[in-house]
XYZ file of C-alpha atoms in Angstrom:
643
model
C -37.143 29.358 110.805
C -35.011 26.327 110.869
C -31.443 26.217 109.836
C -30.612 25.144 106.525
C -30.034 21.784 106.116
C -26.470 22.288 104.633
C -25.974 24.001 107.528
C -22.800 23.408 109.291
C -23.033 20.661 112.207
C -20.376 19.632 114.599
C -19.178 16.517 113.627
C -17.477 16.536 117.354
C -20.685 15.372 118.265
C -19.857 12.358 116.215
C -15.789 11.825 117.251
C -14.099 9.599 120.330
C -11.595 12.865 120.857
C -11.937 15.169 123.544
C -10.831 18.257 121.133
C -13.043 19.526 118.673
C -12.303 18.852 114.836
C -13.556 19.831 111.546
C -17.122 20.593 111.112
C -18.960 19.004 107.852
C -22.109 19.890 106.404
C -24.699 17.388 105.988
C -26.304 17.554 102.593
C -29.673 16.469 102.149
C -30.688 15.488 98.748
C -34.385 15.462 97.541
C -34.266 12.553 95.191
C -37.124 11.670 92.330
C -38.274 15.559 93.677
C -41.103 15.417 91.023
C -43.044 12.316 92.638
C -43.535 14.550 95.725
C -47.260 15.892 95.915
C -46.001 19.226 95.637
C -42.925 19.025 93.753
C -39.994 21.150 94.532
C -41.579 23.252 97.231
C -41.623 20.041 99.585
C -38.455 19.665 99.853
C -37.470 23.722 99.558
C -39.771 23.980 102.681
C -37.161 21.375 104.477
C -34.738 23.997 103.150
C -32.493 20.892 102.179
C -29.478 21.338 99.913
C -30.589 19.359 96.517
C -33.746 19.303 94.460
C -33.444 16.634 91.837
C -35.624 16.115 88.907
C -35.195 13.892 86.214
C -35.828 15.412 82.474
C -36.247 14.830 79.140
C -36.362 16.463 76.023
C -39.286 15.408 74.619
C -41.745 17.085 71.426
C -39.570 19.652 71.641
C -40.222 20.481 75.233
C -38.043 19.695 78.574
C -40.596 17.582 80.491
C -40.011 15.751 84.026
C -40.669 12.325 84.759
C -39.091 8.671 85.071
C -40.374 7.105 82.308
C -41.089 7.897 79.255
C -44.968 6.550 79.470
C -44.921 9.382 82.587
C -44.521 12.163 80.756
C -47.164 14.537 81.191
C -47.472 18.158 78.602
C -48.055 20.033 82.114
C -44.918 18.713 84.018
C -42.835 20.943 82.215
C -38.758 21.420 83.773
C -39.373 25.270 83.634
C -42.871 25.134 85.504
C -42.354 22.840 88.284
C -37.958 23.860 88.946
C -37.092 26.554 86.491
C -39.797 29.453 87.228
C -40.176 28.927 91.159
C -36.721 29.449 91.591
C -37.071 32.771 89.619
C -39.697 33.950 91.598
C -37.919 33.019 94.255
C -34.801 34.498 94.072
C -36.809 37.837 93.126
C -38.614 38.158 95.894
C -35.844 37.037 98.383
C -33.282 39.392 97.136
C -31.080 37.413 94.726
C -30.937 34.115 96.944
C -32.528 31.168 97.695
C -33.772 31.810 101.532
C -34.267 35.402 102.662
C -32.897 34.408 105.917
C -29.866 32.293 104.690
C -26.923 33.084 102.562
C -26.840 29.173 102.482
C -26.540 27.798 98.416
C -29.236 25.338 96.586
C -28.282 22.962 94.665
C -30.267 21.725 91.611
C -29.464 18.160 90.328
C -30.565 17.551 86.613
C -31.005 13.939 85.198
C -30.946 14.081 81.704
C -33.393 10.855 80.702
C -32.840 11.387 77.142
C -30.121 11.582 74.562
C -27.108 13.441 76.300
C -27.432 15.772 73.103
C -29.399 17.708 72.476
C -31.026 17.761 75.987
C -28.148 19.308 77.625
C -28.282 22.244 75.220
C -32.206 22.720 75.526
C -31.308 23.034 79.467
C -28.569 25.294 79.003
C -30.661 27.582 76.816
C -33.335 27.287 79.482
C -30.889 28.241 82.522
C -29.221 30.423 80.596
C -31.940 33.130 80.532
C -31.683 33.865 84.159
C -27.759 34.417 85.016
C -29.280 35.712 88.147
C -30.821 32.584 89.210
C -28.360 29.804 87.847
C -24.642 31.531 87.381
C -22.279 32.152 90.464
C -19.964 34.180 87.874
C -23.419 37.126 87.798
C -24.568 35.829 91.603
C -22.521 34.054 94.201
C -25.669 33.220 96.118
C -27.239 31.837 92.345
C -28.552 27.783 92.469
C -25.524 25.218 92.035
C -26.310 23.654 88.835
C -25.304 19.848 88.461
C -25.914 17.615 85.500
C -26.040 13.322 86.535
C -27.495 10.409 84.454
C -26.259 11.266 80.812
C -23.157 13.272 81.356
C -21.090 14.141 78.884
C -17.633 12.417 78.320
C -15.261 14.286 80.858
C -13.627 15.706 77.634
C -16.748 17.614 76.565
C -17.342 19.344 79.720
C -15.885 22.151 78.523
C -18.417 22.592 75.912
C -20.820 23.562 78.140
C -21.135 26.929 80.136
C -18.886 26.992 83.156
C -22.158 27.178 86.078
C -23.004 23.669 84.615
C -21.078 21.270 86.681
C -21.217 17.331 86.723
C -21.787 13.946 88.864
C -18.918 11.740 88.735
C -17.953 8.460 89.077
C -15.151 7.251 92.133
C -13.105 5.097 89.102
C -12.353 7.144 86.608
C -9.229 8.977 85.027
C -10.441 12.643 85.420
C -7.509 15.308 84.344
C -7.138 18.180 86.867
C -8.971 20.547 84.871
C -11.951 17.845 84.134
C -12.074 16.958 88.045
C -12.698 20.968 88.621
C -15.856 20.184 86.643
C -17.361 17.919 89.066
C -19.682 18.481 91.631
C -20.125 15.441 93.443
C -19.032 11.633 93.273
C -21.965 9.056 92.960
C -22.407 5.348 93.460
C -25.045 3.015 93.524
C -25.450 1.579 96.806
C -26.732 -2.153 95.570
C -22.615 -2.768 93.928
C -21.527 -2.215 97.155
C -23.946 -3.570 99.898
C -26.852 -5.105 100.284
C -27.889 -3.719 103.251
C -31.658 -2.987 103.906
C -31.176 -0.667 106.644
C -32.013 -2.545 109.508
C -29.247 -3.701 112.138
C -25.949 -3.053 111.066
C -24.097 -3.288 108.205
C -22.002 -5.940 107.405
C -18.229 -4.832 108.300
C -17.060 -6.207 104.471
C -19.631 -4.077 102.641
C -18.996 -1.103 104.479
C -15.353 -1.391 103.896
C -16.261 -1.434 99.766
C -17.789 1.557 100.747
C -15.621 3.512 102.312
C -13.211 2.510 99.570
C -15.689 5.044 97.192
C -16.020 7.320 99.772
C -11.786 7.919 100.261
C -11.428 8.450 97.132
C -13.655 10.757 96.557
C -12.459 12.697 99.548
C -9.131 12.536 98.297
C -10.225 14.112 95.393
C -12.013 17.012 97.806
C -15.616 15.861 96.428
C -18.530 14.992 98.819
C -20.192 11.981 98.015
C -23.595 10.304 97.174
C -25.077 6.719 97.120
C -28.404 6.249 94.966
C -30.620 3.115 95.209
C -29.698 3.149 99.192
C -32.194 2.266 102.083
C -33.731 4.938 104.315
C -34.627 5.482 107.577
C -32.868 6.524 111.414
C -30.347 3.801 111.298
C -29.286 4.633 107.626
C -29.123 8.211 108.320
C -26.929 8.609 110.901
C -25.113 5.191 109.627
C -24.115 7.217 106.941
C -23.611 10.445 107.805
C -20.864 8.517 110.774
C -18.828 6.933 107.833
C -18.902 10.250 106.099
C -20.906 10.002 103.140
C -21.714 13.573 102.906
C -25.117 13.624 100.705
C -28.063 12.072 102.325
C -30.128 10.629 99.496
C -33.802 10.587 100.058
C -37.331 9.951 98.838
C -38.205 11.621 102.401
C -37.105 14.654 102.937
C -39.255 15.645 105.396
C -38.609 12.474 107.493
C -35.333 13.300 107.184
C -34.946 16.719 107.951
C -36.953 16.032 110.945
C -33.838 13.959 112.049
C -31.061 15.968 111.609
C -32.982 19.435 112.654
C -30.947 20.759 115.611
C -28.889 17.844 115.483
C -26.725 18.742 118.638
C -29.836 18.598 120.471
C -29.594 14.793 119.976
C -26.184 13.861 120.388
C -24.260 13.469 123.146
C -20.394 12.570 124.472
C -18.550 13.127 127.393
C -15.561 14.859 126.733
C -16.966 16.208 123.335
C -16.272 20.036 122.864
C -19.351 21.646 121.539
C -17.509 24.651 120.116
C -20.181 25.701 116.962
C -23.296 25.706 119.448
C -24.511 28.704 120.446
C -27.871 29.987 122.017
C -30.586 28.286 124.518
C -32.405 25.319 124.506
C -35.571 26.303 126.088
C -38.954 25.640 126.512
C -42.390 27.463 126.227
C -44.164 24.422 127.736
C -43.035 24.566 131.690
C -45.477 25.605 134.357
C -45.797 29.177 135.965
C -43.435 28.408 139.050
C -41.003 27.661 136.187
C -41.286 30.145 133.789
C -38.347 31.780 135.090
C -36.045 28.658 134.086
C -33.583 30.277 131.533
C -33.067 27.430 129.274
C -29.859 24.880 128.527
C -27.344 27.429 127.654
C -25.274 25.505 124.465
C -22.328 26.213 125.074
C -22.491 24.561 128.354
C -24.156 21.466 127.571
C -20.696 19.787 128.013
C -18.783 17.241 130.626
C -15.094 17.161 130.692
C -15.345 13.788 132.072
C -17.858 11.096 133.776
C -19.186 11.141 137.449
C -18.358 8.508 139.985
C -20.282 5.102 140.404
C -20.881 4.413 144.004
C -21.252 0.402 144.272
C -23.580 -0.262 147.593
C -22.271 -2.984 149.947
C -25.907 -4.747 150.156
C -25.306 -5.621 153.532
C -29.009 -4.473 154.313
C -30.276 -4.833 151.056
C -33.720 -6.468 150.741
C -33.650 -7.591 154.316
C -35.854 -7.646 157.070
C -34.405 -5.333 159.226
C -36.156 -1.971 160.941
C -36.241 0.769 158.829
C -36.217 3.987 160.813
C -35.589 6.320 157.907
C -36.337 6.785 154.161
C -34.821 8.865 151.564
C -37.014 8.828 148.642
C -35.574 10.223 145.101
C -38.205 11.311 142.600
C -36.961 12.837 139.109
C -39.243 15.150 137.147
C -39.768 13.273 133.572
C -37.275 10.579 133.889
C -38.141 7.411 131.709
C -36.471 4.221 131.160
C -34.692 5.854 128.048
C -33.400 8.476 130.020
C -31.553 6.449 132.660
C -30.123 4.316 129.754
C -28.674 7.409 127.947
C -26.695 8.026 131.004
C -25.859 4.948 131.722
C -24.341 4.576 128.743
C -22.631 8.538 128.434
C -20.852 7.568 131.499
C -20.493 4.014 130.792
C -22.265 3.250 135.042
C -24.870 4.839 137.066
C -25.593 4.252 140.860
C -29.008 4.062 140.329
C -28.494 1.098 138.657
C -26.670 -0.655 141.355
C -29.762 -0.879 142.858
C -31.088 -4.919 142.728
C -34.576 -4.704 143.688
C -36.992 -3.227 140.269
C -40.449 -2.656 139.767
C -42.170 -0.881 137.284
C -45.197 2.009 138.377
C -48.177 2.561 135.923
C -49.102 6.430 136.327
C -52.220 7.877 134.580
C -53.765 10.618 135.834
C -57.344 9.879 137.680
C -59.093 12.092 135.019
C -56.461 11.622 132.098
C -54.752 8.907 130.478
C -51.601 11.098 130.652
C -50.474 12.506 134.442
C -48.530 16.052 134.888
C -46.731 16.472 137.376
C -49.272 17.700 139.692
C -51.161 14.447 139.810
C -47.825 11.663 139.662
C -46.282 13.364 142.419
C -49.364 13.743 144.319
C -49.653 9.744 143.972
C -45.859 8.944 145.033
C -46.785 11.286 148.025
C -49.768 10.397 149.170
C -50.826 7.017 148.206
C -54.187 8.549 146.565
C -54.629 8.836 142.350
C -55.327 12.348 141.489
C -56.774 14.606 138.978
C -54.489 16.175 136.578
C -53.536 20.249 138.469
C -54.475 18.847 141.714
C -52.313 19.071 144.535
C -52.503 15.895 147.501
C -56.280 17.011 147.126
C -59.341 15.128 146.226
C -61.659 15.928 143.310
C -63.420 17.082 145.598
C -61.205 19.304 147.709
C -60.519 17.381 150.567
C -56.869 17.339 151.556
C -55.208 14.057 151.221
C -52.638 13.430 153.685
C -48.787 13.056 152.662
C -45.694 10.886 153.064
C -44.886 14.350 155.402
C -47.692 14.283 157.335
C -47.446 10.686 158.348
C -43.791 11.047 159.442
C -44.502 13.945 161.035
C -47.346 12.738 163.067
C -45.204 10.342 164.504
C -42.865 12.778 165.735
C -40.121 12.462 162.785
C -38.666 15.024 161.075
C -39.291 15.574 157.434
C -37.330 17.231 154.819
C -38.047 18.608 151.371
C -35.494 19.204 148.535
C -35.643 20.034 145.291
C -33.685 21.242 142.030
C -36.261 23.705 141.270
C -38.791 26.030 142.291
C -39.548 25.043 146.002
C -43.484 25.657 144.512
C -43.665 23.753 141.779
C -45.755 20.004 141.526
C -43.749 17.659 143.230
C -41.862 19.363 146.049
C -45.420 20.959 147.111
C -47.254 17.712 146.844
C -45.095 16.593 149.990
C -45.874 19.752 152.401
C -49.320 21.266 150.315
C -52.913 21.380 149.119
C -54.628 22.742 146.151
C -57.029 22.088 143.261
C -54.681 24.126 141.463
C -50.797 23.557 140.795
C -50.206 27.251 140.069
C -51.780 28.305 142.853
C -48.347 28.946 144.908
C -49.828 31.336 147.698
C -51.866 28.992 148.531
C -49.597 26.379 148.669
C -46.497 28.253 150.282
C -49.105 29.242 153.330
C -49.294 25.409 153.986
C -46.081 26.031 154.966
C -46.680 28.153 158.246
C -48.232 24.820 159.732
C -44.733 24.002 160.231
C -45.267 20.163 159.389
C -41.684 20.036 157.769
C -38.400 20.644 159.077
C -36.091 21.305 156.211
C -37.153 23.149 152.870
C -34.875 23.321 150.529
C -34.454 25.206 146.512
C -35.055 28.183 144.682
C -37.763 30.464 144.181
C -37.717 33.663 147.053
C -40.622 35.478 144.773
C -42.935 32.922 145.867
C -42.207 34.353 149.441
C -41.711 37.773 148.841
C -43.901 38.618 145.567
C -47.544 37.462 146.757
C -51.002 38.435 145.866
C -52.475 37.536 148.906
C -50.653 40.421 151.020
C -48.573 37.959 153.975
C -45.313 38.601 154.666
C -44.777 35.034 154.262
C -40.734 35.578 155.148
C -42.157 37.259 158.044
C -43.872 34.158 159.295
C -41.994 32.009 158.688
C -38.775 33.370 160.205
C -40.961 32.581 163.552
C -40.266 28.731 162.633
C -37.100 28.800 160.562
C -34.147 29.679 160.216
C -33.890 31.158 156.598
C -30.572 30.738 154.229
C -29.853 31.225 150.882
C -26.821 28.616 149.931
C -27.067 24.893 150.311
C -23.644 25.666 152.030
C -25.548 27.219 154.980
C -27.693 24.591 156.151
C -25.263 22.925 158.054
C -25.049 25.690 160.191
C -28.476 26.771 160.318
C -30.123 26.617 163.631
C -33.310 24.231 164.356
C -36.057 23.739 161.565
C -34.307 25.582 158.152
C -35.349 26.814 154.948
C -33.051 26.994 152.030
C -33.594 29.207 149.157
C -30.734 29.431 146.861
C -31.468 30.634 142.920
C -28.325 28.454 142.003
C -30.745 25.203 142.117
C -32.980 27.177 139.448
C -30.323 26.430 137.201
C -29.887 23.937 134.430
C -26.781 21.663 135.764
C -23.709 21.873 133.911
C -20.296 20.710 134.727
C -19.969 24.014 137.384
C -22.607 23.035 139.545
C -23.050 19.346 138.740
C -22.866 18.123 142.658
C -25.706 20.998 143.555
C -28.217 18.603 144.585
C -25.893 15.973 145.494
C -24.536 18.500 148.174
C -27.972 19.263 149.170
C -28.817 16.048 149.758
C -25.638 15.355 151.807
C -26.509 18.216 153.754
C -30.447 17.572 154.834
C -29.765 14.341 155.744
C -27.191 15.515 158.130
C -29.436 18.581 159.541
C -32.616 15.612 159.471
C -30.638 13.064 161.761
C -29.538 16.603 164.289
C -33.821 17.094 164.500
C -33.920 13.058 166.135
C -32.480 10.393 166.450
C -35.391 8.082 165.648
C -35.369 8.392 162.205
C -36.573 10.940 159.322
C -38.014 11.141 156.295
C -36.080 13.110 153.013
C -37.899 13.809 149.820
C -35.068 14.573 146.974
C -36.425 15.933 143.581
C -33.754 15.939 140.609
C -37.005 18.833 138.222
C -35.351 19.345 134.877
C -34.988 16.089 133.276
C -38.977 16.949 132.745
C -37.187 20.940 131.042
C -35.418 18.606 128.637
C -38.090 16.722 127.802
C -40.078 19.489 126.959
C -36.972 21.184 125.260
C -35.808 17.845 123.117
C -32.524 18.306 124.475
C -30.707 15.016 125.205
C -27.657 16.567 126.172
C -29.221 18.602 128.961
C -31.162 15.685 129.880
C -28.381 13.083 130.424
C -26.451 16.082 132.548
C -29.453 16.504 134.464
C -29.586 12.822 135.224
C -26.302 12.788 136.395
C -26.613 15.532 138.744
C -29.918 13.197 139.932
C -27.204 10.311 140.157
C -24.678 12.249 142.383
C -27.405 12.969 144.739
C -28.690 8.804 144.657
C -25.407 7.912 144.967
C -25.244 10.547 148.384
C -28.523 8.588 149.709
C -26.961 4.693 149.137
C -23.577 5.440 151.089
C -25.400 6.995 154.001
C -28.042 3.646 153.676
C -24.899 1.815 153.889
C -23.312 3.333 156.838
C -26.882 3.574 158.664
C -28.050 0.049 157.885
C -31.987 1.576 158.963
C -32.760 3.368 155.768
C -34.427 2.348 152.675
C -34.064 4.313 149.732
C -36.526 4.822 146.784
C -35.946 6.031 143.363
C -38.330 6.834 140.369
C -40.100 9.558 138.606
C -43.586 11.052 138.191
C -43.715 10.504 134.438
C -41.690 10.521 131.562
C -40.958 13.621 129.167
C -40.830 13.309 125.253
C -41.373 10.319 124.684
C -37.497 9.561 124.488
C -35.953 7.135 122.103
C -31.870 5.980 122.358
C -31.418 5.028 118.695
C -27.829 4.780 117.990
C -24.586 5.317 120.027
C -21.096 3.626 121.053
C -20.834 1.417 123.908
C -16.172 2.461 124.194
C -16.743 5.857 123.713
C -20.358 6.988 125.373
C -21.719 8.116 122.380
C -25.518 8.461 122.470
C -28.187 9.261 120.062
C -31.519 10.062 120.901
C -34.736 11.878 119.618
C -38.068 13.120 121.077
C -41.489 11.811 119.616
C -43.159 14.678 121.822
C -42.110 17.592 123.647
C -44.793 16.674 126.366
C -45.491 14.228 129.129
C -46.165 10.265 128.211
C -47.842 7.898 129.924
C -44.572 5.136 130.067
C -44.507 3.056 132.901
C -41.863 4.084 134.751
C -39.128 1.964 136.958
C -39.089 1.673 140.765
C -35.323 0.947 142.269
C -35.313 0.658 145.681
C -31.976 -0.419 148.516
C -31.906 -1.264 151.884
C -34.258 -3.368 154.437
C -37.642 -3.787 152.754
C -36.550 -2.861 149.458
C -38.031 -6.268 148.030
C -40.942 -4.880 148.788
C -40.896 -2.684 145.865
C -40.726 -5.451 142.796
C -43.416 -6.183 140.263
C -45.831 -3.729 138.341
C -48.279 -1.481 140.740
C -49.969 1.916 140.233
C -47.994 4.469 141.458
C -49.987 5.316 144.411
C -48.968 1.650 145.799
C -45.230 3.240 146.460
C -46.349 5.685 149.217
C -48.434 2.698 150.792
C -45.910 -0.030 150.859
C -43.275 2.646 152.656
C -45.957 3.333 155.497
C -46.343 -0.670 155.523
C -42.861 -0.301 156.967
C -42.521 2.151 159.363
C -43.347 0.183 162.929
């Protein structure tokens, strides 16, 4: 069940300090409740903090509407507010939410004369202490009375669980300002803002001029007769008006549900998360992945921006070896959430861009299986296949063509060494999940370096080979990127570390691995190699609408690009290729701060999209690689080069 709405978020996620400070709740306020479709149990279902409904005391019963002329004999205050919270609170034990000690408020309008619809509600409320006094029941509803409030000196005529809406300029004596709940404003004295861009810096300032007051008093605050929507909400919620007023509750729940989960800043202490961010929707090789623990969804500071010389860059020269960088569900929006969380990115040193259409041969939308097939063979595929026709004939990879030319090949990954893209470059198989199959592929010894986690899918088989067994005739096994630069000949590294999620302990895992296999590549010949470096769980945080796990992620991929452009640099012979096989969630950057690296983001999916997806590529050739292709072009325009 999703956390209630009131529900305290860290407003670190929010602040330009590297310390965390006070938390604040963000209060979501169902306003003109009663024109929902299903009044009051819409917005109870988005569990937000206020339900208000606007009444009036008319023929001698409390009905709810606007106007007058919408006054209906059904659309009675005690039917539609009154008796579902009664049930309610009976059958949850006493409290609004079974699961939640977390209060509702209810926000009563009174439409008609102050007196005597005040007292009819009173009477009303009255009849269930349980329900509406915290003196009987702390957990009871909040009652607050807006629209025609009594003069502050008449509060005290009323019974004590009634409490009021105020106004920022007025003369309230200590014991009246106990009385009130909440300070409100209408938005349209203070701004005409519709929502869109940004607000103009005077306006705001008249705002925050209602809003500091009303802190000073201790009192959240409200705005009626504002504009909605993404830029509002979190516009708002960053100048600290504490109650988001809305005709949309559901729209905005949506965007401040698991609100961490779509914030992120380096240096930001993310002290009140706690739990995984995980997935359901990741592939059998991965179902082992144990999720983006919280806690340690955090950077103490930025990564390093390695600025190429370009001596080579776009050239004409030879290019004996190629180092090409493929990250698992990395969009456009997810490079630029990075980019600007550490304010620079080496990816995006890189001059020469194109942009790679990727569907599927069978589906508009590709998995994994099928876009990494494409980058490694050259061939579109069907969605699950492997570098394999629709009909089952193996397609030859980027592998098997350096390796027929005598050159060695290496494999790396931050992930299950049998997952999509890392067996597209050294397997075949109608069938992604198919991992015997694919892991024998291995014993043809076509590549020289494997390297990432995953020892069950050599040691826990169906098929009955001691794959370890066989292997071990070829390579030399370890299990630590540390030990392949002492492993002897043709090596295969499994270490469970790269199964991780990267966090700020093991952010250089695949950078080091990548720093290593070029170094054991150029040992296997001098005439050049071919390195295949997957950054997998920017594609997890897709699927897991985490954008904090996803910009880490992509600057672990970064660390490792950066590793490939200064060895380009110092080897002048080596073009290097980045992109991805698709992108993941359907990402959006909606809000954030260029000085600090603040970044705001949300999911539209928790599943792959068919974005076209950007091409960087560095060193001779590498102007090769502009304009818009299908993916499959990639592989062909690197063999193109390779005399």
């Amino acid at each position: 069940m999703k956390k209630i709405l009131k529900s305290w978020l860290l407003f670190a996620a929010l602040c330009t300090c590297a310390t965390a400070v006070a938390e604040r709740p963000i209060l979501i306020h169902s306003h003109n409740d009663y024109c929902r479709r299903a009044p009051f149990w819409q917005a109870y279902a988005q569990q937000v903090y206020s339900i208000e409904a606007d009444v009036f005391l008319h023929g001698g019963k409390l009905l709810v509407g606007h106007e007058v002329e919408d006054l209906s004999p059904g659309m009675t205050f005690e039917a539609l507010y009154v008796e579902p919270l009664v049930t309610l609170f009976g059958r949850n034990g006493g409290r609004a939410w079974k699961d939640s000690g977390e209060h509702l408020q209810l926000m009563v309008e009174l439409k008609s004369a102050t007196e005597p619809t005040l007292q009819a509600v009173a009477a009303l409320l009255g009849r269930y202490p349980e329900v509406f006094d915290p003196a009987v029941n702390p957990e009871a509803v909040r009652i607050v009375v807006t629209g025609r409030v009594p003069a502050p000196a008449d509060f005290g005529k009323y019974p004590s669980y009634i409490r009021f809406d105020g106004v920022w300029d007025a003369d309230y004596t200590p014991a009246q300002l106990e009385r009130i709940a909440l300070i409100s404003a209408d938005f349209s004295d203070y701004s005409q803002w519709n929502g869109k861009g940004s607000i103009i810096p005077a306006e705001r300032a008249e705002l925050e001029t209602v809003i500091d007051r009303a802190h000073a008093w201790g009192k959240p605050v409200r705005f009626w007769g504002a504009p909605e929507g993404t830029t509002v909400y979190y516009t708002f919620y960053d100048m600290g008006i504490d109650y988001l007023n809305t005709d949309h509750p559901e729209v905005c729940a949506a965007f401040f549900d698991d609100f961490g989960n779509k914030n992120f800043q380096i240096g930001e202490r993310r002290t009140a998360a706690e739990g995984v961010t995980g997935t359901k929707r990741l592939d059998k090789t991965t179902r082992d992945f144990r999720g983006f623990q919280n806690d340690k969804l955090q950077l103490s500071k930025g990564i390093d921006v390695y600025t190429p010389t370009y001596r080579n860059d776009g050239g004409r020269g030879r290019v004996r070896n190629v180092i090409y960088l493929i990250c698992d569900g990395m969009g456009l929006s997810q490079i630029v959430a990075a980019f600007y969380a550490n304010k620079g990115l080496s990816t995006l040193q890189m001059k020469y861009i194109g942009l790679q259409q990727n569907n599927a041969l069978d589906a508009f939308t590709t998995d994994s299986a099928a876009g990494g097939s494409a980058l490694a063979t050259g061939e579109r595929h069907d969605n699950r296949h492997i570098s394999m026709s629709p009909e089952g004939v193996p397609y030859p990879s980027l592998s098997d063509f350096f390796h027929d030319r005598g050159l060695p090949v290496g494999v790396v990954t931050l992930g299950n060494i049998a997952d999509a893209t890392p067996t597209a470059f050294y397997g075949h198989s109608v069938e992604r999940d198919n991992a015997d199959e694919l892991t024998r592929c291995l014993m043809d010894g076509r590549i020289d370096l494997l390297c990432g986690s995953g020892i069950r899918e050599f040691t826990r088989r169906k098929d009955g080979i001691d794959l370890v067994g066989e292997l071990e005739k070829q390579y030399d096994f370890v299990r630590s990127v540390d030990g392949i630069d002492a492993a002897k000949g043709k090596v295969i590294c499994i270490d469970e570390a790269m199964d991780d999620a990267a966090e700020e302990a093991n952010l250089t895992l695949l950078a080091d691995a990548t720093r290593a296999s070029i170094a054991k590549l150029q040992e296997r010949g001098g005439d050049g190699f071919f390195l295949m470096v997957e950054g997998a769980k920017i594609d997890y945080a897709g699927h897991s609408r985490c954008l904090p796990g996803s910009i880490i992620e992509m600057l672990s991929f970064d660390l490792a690009v950066a590793e490939a452009l200064k060895f380009a640099d110092t080897n002048g012979e080596t073009l290097v290729i980045v992109t991805a096989d698709h992108e993941t969630g359907g990402l959006v950057v909606v809000d954030g701060d260029e000085h600090t690296g603040r970044v705001t983001g949300v999911y539209v999916s928790d599943d792959h999209t068919p974005a076209m997806l950007p091409v960087f590529a560095y060193g001779p050739g590498a102007d090769k690689f502009c304009g818009t292709y299908m993916n499959t072009e990639i592989a062909r325009r690197i063999k193109s080069l390779i005399k």
